[in-house]
Coordinates of C-alpha atoms and ligand atoms in Angstrom, one line a residue:
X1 CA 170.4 -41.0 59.8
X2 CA 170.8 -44.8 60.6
X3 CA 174.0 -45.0 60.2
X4 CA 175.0 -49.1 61.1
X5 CA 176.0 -49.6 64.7
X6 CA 179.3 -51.1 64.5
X7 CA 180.8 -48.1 62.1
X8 CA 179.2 -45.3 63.7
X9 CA 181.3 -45.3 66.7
X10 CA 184.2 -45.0 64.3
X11 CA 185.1 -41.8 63.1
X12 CA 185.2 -42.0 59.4
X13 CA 187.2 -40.1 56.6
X14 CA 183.9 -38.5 55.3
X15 CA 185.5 -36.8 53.0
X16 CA 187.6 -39.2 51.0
X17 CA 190.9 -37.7 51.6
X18 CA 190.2 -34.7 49.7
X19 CA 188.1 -35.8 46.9
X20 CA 185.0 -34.3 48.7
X21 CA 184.6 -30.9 50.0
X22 CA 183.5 -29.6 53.2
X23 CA 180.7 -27.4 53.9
X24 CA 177.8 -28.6 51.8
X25 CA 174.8 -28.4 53.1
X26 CA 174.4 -32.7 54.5
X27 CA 170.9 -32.5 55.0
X28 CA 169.9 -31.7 51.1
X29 CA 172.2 -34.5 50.0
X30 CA 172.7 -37.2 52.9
X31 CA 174.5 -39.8 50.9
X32 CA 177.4 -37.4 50.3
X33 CA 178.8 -37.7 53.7
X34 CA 177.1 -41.3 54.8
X35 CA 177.8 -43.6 52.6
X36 CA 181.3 -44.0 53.6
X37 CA 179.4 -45.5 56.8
X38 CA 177.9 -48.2 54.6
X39 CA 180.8 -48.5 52.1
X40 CA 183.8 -50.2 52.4
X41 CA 186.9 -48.2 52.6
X42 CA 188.5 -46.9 49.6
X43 CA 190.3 -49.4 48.2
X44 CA 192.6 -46.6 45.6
X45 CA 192.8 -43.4 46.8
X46 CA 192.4 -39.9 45.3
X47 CA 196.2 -38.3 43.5
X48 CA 197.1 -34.7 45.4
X49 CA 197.3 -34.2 41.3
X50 CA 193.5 -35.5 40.7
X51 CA 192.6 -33.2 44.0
X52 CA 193.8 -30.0 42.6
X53 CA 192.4 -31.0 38.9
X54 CA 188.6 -31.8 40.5
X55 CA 188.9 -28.1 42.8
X56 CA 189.5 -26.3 39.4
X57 CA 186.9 -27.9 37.7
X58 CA 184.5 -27.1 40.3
X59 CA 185.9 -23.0 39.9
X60 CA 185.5 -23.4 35.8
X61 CA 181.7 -24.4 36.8
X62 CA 181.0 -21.7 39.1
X63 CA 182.6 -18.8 37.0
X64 CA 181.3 -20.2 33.6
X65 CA 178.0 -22.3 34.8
X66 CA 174.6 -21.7 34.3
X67 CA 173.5 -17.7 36.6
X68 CA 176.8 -16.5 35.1
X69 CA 176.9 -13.8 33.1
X70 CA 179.5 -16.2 30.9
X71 CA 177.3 -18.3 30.4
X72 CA 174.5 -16.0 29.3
X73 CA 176.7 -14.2 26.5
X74 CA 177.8 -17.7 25.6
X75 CA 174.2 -18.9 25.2
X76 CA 173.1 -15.4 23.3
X77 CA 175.8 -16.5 21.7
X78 CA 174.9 -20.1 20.6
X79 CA 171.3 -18.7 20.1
X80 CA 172.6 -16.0 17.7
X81 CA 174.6 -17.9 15.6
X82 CA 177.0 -15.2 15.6
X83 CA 180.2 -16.8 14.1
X84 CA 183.8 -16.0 14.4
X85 CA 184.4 -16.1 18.2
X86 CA 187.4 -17.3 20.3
X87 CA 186.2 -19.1 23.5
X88 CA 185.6 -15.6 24.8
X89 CA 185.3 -15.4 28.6
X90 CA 187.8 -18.3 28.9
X91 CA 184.4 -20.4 29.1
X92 CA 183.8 -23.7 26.6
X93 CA 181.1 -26.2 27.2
X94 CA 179.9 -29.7 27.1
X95 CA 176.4 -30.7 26.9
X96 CA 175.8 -34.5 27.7
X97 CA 172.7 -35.4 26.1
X98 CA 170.9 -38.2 28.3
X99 CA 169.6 -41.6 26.1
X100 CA 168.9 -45.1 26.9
X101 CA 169.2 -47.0 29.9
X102 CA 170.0 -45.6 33.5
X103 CA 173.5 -48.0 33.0
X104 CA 174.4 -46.5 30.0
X105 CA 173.4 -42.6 31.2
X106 CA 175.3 -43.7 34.7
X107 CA 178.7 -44.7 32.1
X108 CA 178.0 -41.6 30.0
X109 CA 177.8 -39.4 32.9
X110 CA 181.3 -40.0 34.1
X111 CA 183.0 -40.3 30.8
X112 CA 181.5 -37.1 29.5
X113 CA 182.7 -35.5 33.0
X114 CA 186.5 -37.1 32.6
X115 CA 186.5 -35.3 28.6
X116 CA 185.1 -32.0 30.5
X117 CA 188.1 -32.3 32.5
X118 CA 190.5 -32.9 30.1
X119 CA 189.4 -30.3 27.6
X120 CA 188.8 -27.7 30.0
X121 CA 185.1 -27.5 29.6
X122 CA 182.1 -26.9 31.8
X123 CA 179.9 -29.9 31.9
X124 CA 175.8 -29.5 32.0
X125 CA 174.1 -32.4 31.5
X126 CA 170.7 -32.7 29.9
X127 CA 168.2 -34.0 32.7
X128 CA 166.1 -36.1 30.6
X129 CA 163.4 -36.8 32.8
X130 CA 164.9 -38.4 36.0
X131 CA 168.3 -36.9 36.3
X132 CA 167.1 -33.9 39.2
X133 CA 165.1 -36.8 41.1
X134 CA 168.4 -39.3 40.9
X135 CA 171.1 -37.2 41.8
X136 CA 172.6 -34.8 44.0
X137 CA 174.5 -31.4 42.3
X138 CA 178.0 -32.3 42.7
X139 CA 179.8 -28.7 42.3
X140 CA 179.5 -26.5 45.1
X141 CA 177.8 -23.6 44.2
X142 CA 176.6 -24.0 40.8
X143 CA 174.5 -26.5 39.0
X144 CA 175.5 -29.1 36.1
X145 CA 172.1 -29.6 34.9
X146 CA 171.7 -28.0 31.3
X147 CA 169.2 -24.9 32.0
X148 CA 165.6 -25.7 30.4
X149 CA 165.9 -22.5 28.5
X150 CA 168.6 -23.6 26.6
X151 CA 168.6 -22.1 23.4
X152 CA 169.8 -24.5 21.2
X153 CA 166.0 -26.0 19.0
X154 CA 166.0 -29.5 18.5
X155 CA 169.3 -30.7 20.4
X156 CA 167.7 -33.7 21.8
X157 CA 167.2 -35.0 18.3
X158 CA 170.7 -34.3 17.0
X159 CA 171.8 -37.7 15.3
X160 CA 174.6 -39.2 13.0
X161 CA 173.3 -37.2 9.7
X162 CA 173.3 -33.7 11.4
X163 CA 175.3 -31.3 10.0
X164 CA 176.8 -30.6 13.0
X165 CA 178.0 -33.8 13.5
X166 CA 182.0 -34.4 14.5
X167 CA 181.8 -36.5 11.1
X168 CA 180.2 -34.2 8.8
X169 CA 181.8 -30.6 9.7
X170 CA 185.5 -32.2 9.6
X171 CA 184.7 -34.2 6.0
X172 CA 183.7 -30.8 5.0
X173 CA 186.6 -29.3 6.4
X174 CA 189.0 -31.4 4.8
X175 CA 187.7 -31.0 1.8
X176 CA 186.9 -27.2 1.8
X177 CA 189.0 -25.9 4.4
X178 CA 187.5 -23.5 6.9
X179 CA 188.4 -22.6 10.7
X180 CA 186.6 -24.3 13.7
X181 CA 185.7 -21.5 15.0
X182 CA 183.1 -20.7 12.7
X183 CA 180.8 -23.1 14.0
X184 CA 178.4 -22.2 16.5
X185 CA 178.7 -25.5 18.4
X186 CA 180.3 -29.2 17.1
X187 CA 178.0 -32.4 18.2
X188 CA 180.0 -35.3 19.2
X189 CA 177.7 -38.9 18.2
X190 CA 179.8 -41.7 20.4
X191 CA 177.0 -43.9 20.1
X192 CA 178.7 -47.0 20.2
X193 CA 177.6 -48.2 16.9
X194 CA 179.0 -44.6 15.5
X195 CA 180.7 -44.6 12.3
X196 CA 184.0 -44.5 11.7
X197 CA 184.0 -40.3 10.7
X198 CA 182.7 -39.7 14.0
X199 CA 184.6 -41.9 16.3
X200 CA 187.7 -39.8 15.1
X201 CA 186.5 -37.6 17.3
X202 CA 188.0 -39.6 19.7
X203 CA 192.1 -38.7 18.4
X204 CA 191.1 -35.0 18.4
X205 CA 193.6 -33.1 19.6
X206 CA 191.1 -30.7 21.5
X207 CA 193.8 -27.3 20.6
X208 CA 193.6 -28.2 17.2
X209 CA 190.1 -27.7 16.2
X210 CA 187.9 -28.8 18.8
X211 CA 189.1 -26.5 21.1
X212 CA 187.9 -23.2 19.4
X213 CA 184.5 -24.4 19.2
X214 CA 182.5 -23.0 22.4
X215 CA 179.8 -25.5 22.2
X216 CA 180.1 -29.0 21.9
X217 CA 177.5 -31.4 22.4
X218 CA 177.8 -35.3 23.1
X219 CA 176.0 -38.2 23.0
X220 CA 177.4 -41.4 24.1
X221 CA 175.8 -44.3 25.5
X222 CA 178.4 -45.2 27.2
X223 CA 181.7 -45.5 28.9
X224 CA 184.6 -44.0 27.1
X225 CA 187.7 -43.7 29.7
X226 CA 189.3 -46.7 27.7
X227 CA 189.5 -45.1 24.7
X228 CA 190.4 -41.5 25.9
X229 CA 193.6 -43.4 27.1
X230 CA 194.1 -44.2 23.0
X231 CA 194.3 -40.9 22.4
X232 CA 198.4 -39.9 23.0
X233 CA 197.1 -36.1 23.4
X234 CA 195.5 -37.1 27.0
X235 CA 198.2 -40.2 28.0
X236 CA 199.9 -38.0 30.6
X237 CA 197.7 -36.0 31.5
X238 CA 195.4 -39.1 32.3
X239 CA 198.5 -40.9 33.5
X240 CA 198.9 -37.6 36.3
X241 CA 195.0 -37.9 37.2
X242 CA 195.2 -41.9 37.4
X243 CA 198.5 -43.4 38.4
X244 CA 196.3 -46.6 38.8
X245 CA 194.4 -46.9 35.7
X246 CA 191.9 -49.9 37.3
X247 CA 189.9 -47.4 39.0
X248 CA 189.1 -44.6 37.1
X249 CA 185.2 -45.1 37.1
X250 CA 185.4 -46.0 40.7
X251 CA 186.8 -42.6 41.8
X252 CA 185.5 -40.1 39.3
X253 CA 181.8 -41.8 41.1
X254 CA 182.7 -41.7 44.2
X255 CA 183.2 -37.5 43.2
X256 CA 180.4 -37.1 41.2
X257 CA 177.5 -39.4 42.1
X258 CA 175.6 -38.7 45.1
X259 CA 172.0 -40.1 45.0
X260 CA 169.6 -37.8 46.1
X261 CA 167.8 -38.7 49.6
X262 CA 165.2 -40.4 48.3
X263 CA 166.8 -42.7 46.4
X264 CA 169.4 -42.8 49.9
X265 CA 166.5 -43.8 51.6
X266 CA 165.8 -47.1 49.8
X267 CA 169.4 -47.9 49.4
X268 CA 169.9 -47.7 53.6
X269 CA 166.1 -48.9 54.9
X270 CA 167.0 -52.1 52.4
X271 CA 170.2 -52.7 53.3
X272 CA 169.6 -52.4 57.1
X273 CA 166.6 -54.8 56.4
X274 CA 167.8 -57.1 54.8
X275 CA 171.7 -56.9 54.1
X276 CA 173.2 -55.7 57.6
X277 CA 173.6 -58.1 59.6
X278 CA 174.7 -61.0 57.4
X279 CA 178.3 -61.9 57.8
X280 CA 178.7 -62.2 54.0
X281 CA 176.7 -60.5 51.2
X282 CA 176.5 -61.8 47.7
X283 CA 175.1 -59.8 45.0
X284 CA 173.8 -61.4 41.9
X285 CA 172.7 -59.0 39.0
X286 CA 170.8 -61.0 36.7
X287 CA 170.2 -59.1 33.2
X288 CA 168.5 -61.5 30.9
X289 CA 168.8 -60.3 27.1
X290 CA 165.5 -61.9 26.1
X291 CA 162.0 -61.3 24.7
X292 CA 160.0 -59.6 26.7
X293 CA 162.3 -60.3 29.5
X294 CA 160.3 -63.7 30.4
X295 CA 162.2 -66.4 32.4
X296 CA 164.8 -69.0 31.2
X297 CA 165.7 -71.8 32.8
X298 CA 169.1 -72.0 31.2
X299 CA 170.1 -68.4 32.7
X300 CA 169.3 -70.0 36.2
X301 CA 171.6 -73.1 35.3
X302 CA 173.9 -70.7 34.4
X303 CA 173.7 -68.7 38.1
X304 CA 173.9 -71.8 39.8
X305 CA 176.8 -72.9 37.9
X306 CA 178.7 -70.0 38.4
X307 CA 178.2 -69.9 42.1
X308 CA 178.6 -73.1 42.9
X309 CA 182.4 -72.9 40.0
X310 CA 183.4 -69.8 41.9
X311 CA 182.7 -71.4 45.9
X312 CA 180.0 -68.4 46.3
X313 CA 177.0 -70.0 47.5
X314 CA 176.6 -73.7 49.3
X315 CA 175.6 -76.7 47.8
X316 CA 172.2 -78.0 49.2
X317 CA 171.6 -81.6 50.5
X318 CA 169.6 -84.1 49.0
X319 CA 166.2 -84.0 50.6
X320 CA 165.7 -86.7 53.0
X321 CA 162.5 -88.4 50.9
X322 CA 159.9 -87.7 53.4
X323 CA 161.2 -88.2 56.4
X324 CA 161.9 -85.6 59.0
X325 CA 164.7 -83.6 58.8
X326 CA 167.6 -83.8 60.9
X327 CA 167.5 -81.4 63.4
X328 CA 169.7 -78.2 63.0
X329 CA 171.4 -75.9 65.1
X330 CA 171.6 -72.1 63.5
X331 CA 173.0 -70.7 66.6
X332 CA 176.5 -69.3 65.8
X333 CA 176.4 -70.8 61.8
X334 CA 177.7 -68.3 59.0
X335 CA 175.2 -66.5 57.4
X336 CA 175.2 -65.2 54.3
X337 CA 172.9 -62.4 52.6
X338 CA 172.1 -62.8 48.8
X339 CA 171.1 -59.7 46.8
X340 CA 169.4 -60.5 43.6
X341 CA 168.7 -57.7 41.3
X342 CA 166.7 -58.1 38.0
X343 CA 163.3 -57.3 35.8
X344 CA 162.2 -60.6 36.6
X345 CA 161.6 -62.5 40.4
X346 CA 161.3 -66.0 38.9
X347 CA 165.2 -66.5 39.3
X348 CA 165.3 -65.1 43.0
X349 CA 161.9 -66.7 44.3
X350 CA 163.8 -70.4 42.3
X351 CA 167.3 -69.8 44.5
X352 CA 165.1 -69.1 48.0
X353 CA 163.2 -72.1 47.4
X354 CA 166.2 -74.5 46.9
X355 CA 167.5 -73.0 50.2
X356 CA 164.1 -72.9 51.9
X357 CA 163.2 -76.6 50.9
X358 CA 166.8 -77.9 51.3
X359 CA 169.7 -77.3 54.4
X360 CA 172.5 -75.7 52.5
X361 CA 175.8 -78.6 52.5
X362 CA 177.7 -76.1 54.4
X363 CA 175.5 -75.3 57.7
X364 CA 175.6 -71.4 55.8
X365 CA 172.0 -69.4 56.9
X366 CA 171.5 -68.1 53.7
X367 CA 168.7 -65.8 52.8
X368 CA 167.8 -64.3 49.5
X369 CA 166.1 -61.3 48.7
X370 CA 164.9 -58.9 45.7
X371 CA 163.9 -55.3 45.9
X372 CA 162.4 -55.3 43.4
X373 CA 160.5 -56.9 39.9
X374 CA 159.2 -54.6 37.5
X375 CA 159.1 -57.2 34.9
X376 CA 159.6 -55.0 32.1
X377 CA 162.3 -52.3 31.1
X378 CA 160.4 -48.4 30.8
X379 CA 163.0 -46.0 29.7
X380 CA 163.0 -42.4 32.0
X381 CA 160.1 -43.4 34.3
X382 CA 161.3 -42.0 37.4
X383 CA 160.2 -44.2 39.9
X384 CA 162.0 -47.6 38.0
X385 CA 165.3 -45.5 37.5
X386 CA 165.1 -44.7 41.7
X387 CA 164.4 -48.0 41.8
X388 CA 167.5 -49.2 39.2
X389 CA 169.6 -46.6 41.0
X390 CA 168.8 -47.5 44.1
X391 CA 169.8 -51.7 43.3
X392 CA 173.3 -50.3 42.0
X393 CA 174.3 -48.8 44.9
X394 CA 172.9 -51.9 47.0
X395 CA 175.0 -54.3 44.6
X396 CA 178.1 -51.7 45.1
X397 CA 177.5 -52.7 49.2
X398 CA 178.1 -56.0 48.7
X399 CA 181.4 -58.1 49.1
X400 CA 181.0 -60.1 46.1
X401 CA 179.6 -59.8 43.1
X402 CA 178.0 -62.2 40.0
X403 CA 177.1 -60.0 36.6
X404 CA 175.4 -60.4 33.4
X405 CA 178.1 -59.8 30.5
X406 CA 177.1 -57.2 27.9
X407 CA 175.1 -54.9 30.9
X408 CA 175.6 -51.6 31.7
X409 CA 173.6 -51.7 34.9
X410 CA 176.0 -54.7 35.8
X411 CA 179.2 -52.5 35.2
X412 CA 178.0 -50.1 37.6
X413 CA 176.8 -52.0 40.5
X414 CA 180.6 -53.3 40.3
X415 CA 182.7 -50.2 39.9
X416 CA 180.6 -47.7 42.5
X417 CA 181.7 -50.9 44.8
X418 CA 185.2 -51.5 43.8
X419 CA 184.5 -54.8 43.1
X420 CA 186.0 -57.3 40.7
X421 CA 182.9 -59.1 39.7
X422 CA 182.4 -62.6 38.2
X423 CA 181.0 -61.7 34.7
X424 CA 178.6 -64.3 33.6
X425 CA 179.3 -65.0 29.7
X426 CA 176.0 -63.6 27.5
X427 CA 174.4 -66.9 26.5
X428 CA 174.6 -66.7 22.4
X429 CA 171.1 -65.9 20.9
X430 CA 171.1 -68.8 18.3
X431 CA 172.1 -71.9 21.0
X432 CA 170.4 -71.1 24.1
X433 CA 172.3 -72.9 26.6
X434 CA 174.9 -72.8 29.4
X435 CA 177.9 -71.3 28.9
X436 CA 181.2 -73.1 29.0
X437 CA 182.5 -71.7 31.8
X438 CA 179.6 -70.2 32.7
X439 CA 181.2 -67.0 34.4
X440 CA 184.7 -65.6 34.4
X441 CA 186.6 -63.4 37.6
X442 CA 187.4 -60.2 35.6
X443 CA 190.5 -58.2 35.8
X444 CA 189.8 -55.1 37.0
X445 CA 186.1 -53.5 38.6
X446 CA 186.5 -51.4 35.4
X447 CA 183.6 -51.0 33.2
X448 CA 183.8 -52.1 29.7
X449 CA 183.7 -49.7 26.8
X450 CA 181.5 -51.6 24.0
X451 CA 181.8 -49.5 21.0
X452 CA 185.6 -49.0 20.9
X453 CA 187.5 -47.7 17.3
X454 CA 189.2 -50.1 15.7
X455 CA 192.4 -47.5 14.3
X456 CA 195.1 -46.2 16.1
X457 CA 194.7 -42.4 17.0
X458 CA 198.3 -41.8 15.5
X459 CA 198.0 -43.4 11.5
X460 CA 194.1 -43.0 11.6
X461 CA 194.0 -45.6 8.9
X462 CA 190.4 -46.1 9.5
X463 CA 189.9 -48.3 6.3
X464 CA 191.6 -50.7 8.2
X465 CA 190.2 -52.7 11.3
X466 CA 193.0 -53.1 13.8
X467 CA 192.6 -54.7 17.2
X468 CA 192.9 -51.8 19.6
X469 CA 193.2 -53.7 22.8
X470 CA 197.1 -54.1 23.1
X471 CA 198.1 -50.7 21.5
X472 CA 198.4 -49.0 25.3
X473 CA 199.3 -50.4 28.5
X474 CA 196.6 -51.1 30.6
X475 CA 193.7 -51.3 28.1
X476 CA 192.7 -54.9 27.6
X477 CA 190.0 -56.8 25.8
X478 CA 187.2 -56.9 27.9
X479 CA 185.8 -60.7 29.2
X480 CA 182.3 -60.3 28.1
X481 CA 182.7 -58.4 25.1
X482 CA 185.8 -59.4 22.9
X483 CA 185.7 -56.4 20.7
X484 CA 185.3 -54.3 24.0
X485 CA 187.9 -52.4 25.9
X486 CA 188.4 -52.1 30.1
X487 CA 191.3 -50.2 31.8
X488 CA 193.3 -52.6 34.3
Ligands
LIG1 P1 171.6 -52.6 30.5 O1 170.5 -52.5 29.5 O2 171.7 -53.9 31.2 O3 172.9 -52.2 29.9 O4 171.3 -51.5 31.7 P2 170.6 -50.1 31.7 O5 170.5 -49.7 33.1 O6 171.3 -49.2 30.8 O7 169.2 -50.4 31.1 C1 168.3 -51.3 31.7 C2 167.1 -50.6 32.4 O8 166.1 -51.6 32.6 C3 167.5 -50.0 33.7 O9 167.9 -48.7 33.6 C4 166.2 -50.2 34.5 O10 165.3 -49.2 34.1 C5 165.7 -51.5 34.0 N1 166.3 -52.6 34.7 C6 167.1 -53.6 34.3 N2 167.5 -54.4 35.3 C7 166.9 -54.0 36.4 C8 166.9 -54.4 37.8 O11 167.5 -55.3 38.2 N3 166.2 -53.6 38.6 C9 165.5 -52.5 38.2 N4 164.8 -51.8 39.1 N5 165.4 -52.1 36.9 C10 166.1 -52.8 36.0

C-alpha cells in the first residue's frame, strides 16, 4: 500500500465513525480502508440514527440475499408466477437494472440503495457488464449483485409500455380494482424522461400498494434523493437519516462505493505521480456535449474564463517577443497540480502549452495533466468505465473543482469529494458561444436530479405542471439545469 508520507504517520479514523465495519477482509478490497489516507476528512458525519439504519440493512441482505433459502422460495416464486403472496419470509426486493453511462449508473446506484432503505428492501443490482470489475461488495457477508440465474426472462428489456410497468398496473387498478399483491413483481421506469403515470411512483406510499409486491424492479438513470424528499411518506424518516440534507450522496458513497483494487490502483499510482506533491490541486472535468465529441474552441474560452472569474488558475504573461526570458526562480514558489478529465486531450494539451510557452502572472508552478483520452464515449466496455471510475475518484481528491453542467460524471467527481464545484453553464446548442457567466459556485456538492415531477405528491394534479423546487425545504432549483432539483 503507498499510503502518502505525511498522513501515514497519522492514525486515521478508518472507519468513518461507524459508517464502515470492521473485519472485512482489506486485502480483497484495499480502497475500503485507504482512502481515508488520500481523502480529506469528512466534512458531515454519519447520524448514530443513519448507523443503526445502514447495520440493519446489511442483516435484511444477509438473511434475505442471494445463497438464502429466502431468496430461493422468493425467486421460485417470481419464476412461478404463483400469485396471492404476502412478502413471505419478511423478504422484498429491489432489482436496479444498470443503463447508460457510468455517471448515471454511479447516481442510480445510490438512489436505488437510499429507496431500498427506506422501503425495507434488499437491493441486487444488475451487473451489466462492468459492475463486478468496478466495485467492491459493500455488505458483509452477502453479495448485492443480482444472481445471473435470475429467473425473471427479458428483465433487461423491460420499458415504459410493459405491462408491468408502475404506470400501467396502477391505471389498471384504478380502473378495475384488484390488490397489489397479485402481481408477481411491479417495474418502476424513472427514466428521467418517464411519463407522468410512472413518475407517481415516486408519491407511493410503499404500505399502500407497493409494499405487498415482493419484486420490484427499477430503472433510473439517475439521481433521485431530491425527489424521495417530495414524498411526505419518507420526510422524517429521511430527515432521521440526514439531519444535513447537502450531503446525502456524499455519505451514502462513502458506505457503498469501494472501487475494486484495480481500479484503486490507478486512482493511487496517478495521484502519487502526478497529484501528491502539489500544494494545490484543481480538477477540471470537461464534458463537451458535441458531435462526435471533436474539440471546440469556445468550450476552452469558456474554461479559461471560468478560472481566471473564479481566481483558480494564474494569468500568464505576455511573451517577451523573442527575447530571452527573464530568469526565474522556482525554488519555494506555489505550485499547483491541474487534473483535467475528458474524451478529448485537445483542451488539456491547449492549457499546458499556455503554461509551458508562458510564466504564469503569479510565480505559481503549475502543471497539468490527463489520464486519460479515449476520444469517444463506449457504453459498458470495461476497461473505459475503470478508466471513468478511476478519473472520479481522482477529481473527488482534489481541493477544487470546475464541472460541465448537465453531466452526470461531473456530479460525481464532486460529491464522492465533498466538493462544492464551479458548474460551468451547458453552452446552448443553437448559439455556440461563451456563456454569460461562464461558470457559477453551486450550493451544495449535491448532485442534481434531471428528470424531476412537476406535481406535488399530496394533490397529484399531474395535468398540471407546477414548479417543484420550493415545495420542501432544502430542495432547490439546480444551477445547470433549471427544471432540475439538488438537496442543499
Ligand atoms: P455524462 O454523460 O456526462 O452524464 O456521464 P456518464 O459517466 O454517465 O457517461 C459518459 C461516459 O463517457 C462515461 O461513463 C465514460 O465512459 C465516458 N467519458 C466521459 N467523460 C470521460 C472522461 O473524462 N474520462 C473517461 N475515461 N471517460 C469519459
Amino acid at each position: 500500500c503507498s499510503i502518502p508520507a505525511a498522513e501515514s504517520s497519522k492514525k486515521k479514523d478508518m472507519l468513518l465513525g461507524g459508517l464502515l465495519l470492521p473485519g472485512l477482509d482489506e486485502q480483497s478490497c484495499a480502497s475500503r480502508y485507504q482512502s481515508v489516507y488520500y481523502r480529506k476528512n469528512m466534512t458531515r458525519s454519519p447520524t448514530p440514527y443513519l448507523i443503526d439504519r445502514l447495520r440493519q440493512q446489511e442483516a435484511l441482505q444477509r438473511r434475505c440475499g442471494p445463497g438464502t433459502d429466502a431468496y430461493r422460495r422468493a425467486s421460485d416464486r417470481l419464476k412461478s408466477g404463483v400469485k396471492d403472496v404476502d412478502t413471505v419470509d419478511g423478504c422484498s426486493y429491489l432489482v436496479l437494472l444498470s443503463y447508460r453511462g457510468l455517471g448515471n449508473r454511479i447516481l442510480a446506484a445510490a438512489s436505488a440503495f437510499l429507496y431500498a432503505m427506506l422501503t425495507d428492501r434488499v437491493l441486487l443490482v444488475d451487473r451489466g457488464k462492468t459492475m463486478g470489475d468496478l466495485f467492491c461488495e459493500p455488505f458483509p457477508g452477502t453479495t448485492w449483485l443480482l444472481p445471473l440465474d435470475f429467473p425473471l426472462q427479458g428483465y433487461k428489456d423491460l420499458g415504459e409500455d410493459a405491462a408491468e410497468s408502475y404506470g400501467n398496473v396502477t391505471t389498471l387498478r384504478n380502473e378495475t380494482g384488484g390488490s397489489s399483491s397479485e402481481h408477481r413483481f411491479v417495474y418502476m421506469h424513472l427514466d428521467h424522461a418517464a411519463s407522468v403515470e410512472n413518475k407517481l411512483a415516486y408519491c407511493d406510499d410503499h404500505r399502500q400498494f407497493l409494499h405487498r409486491v415482493q419484486w420490484v424492479v427499477m430503472r433510473t438513470d439517475g439521481y433521485i434523493a431530491p425527489i424521495l424528499f417530495l414524498n411526505p411518506a419518507y420526510q422524517q424518516e429521511l430527515h432521521r437519516m440526514f439531519p444535513r440534507k447537502d450531503s446525502v450522496f456524499y455519505i451514502v458513497s462513502r458506505y457503498l462505493l469501494h472501487p475494486t483494487n484495480d481500479v484503486w490502483g490507478m486512482v493511487t499510482r496517478f495521484y502519487d505521480s502526478y497529484l501528491k506533491n502539489a500544494d494545490e490541486r484543481l480538477g477540471i472535468q470537461i464534458r463537451a456535449f458535441v458531435k462526435d465529441d471533436k474539440p471546440v474552441q469556445h468550450i476552452l474560452d469558456q474554461i479559461l474564463a471560468c478560472t481566471s472569474q473564479e481566481r483558480l488558475l494564474p494569468g500568464v504573461l505576455p511573451s517577451a517577443g523573442g527575447a530571452p526570458p527573464p530568469p526565474t526562480t522556482t525554488a519555494g514558489a506555489r505550485s499547483k497540480a491541474v487534473l483535467v478529465t475528458g474524451l478529448n486531450g485537445w483542451y488539456h494539451d491547449s492549457i499546458r502549452e499556455m503554461y509551458w510557452r508562458s510564466a504564469s502572472a503569479n510565480g505559481e508552478v503549475v502543471s497539468v495533466h490527463q489520464p486519460s483520452r479515449e476520444e469517444h464515449q463506449r457504453m459498458f466496455h470495461r476497461m473505459q468505465d475503470m478508466k471513468a471510475l478511476a478519473e472520479m475518484y481522482l477529481l473527488s481528491m482534489t481541493d477544487k473543482i470546475v464541472t460541465s453542467g448537465w453531466s452526470t460524471f461531473g456530479y460525481v467527481g464532486t460529491a464522492l469529494g465533498g466538493l462544492t464545484p464551479y458548474i460551468m453553464f451547458k453552452p446552448e446548442d443553437q448559439n455556440p458561444k461563451v456563456p454569460d457567466p461562464p461558470c457559477k459556485r453551486a450550493m451544495s456538492m449535491e448532485p442534481c436530479a434531471q428528470g424531476p415531477p412537476y406535481f406535488e405528491c399530496t394533490r397529484k394534479e399531474v395535468d398540471k405542471l407546477l414548479d417543484t423546487s420550493n415545495l420542501v425545504p432544502h430542495v432547490r432549483a439546480c444551477e445547470d439545469m433549471s427544471w432540475g432539483l439538488k438537496l442543499t
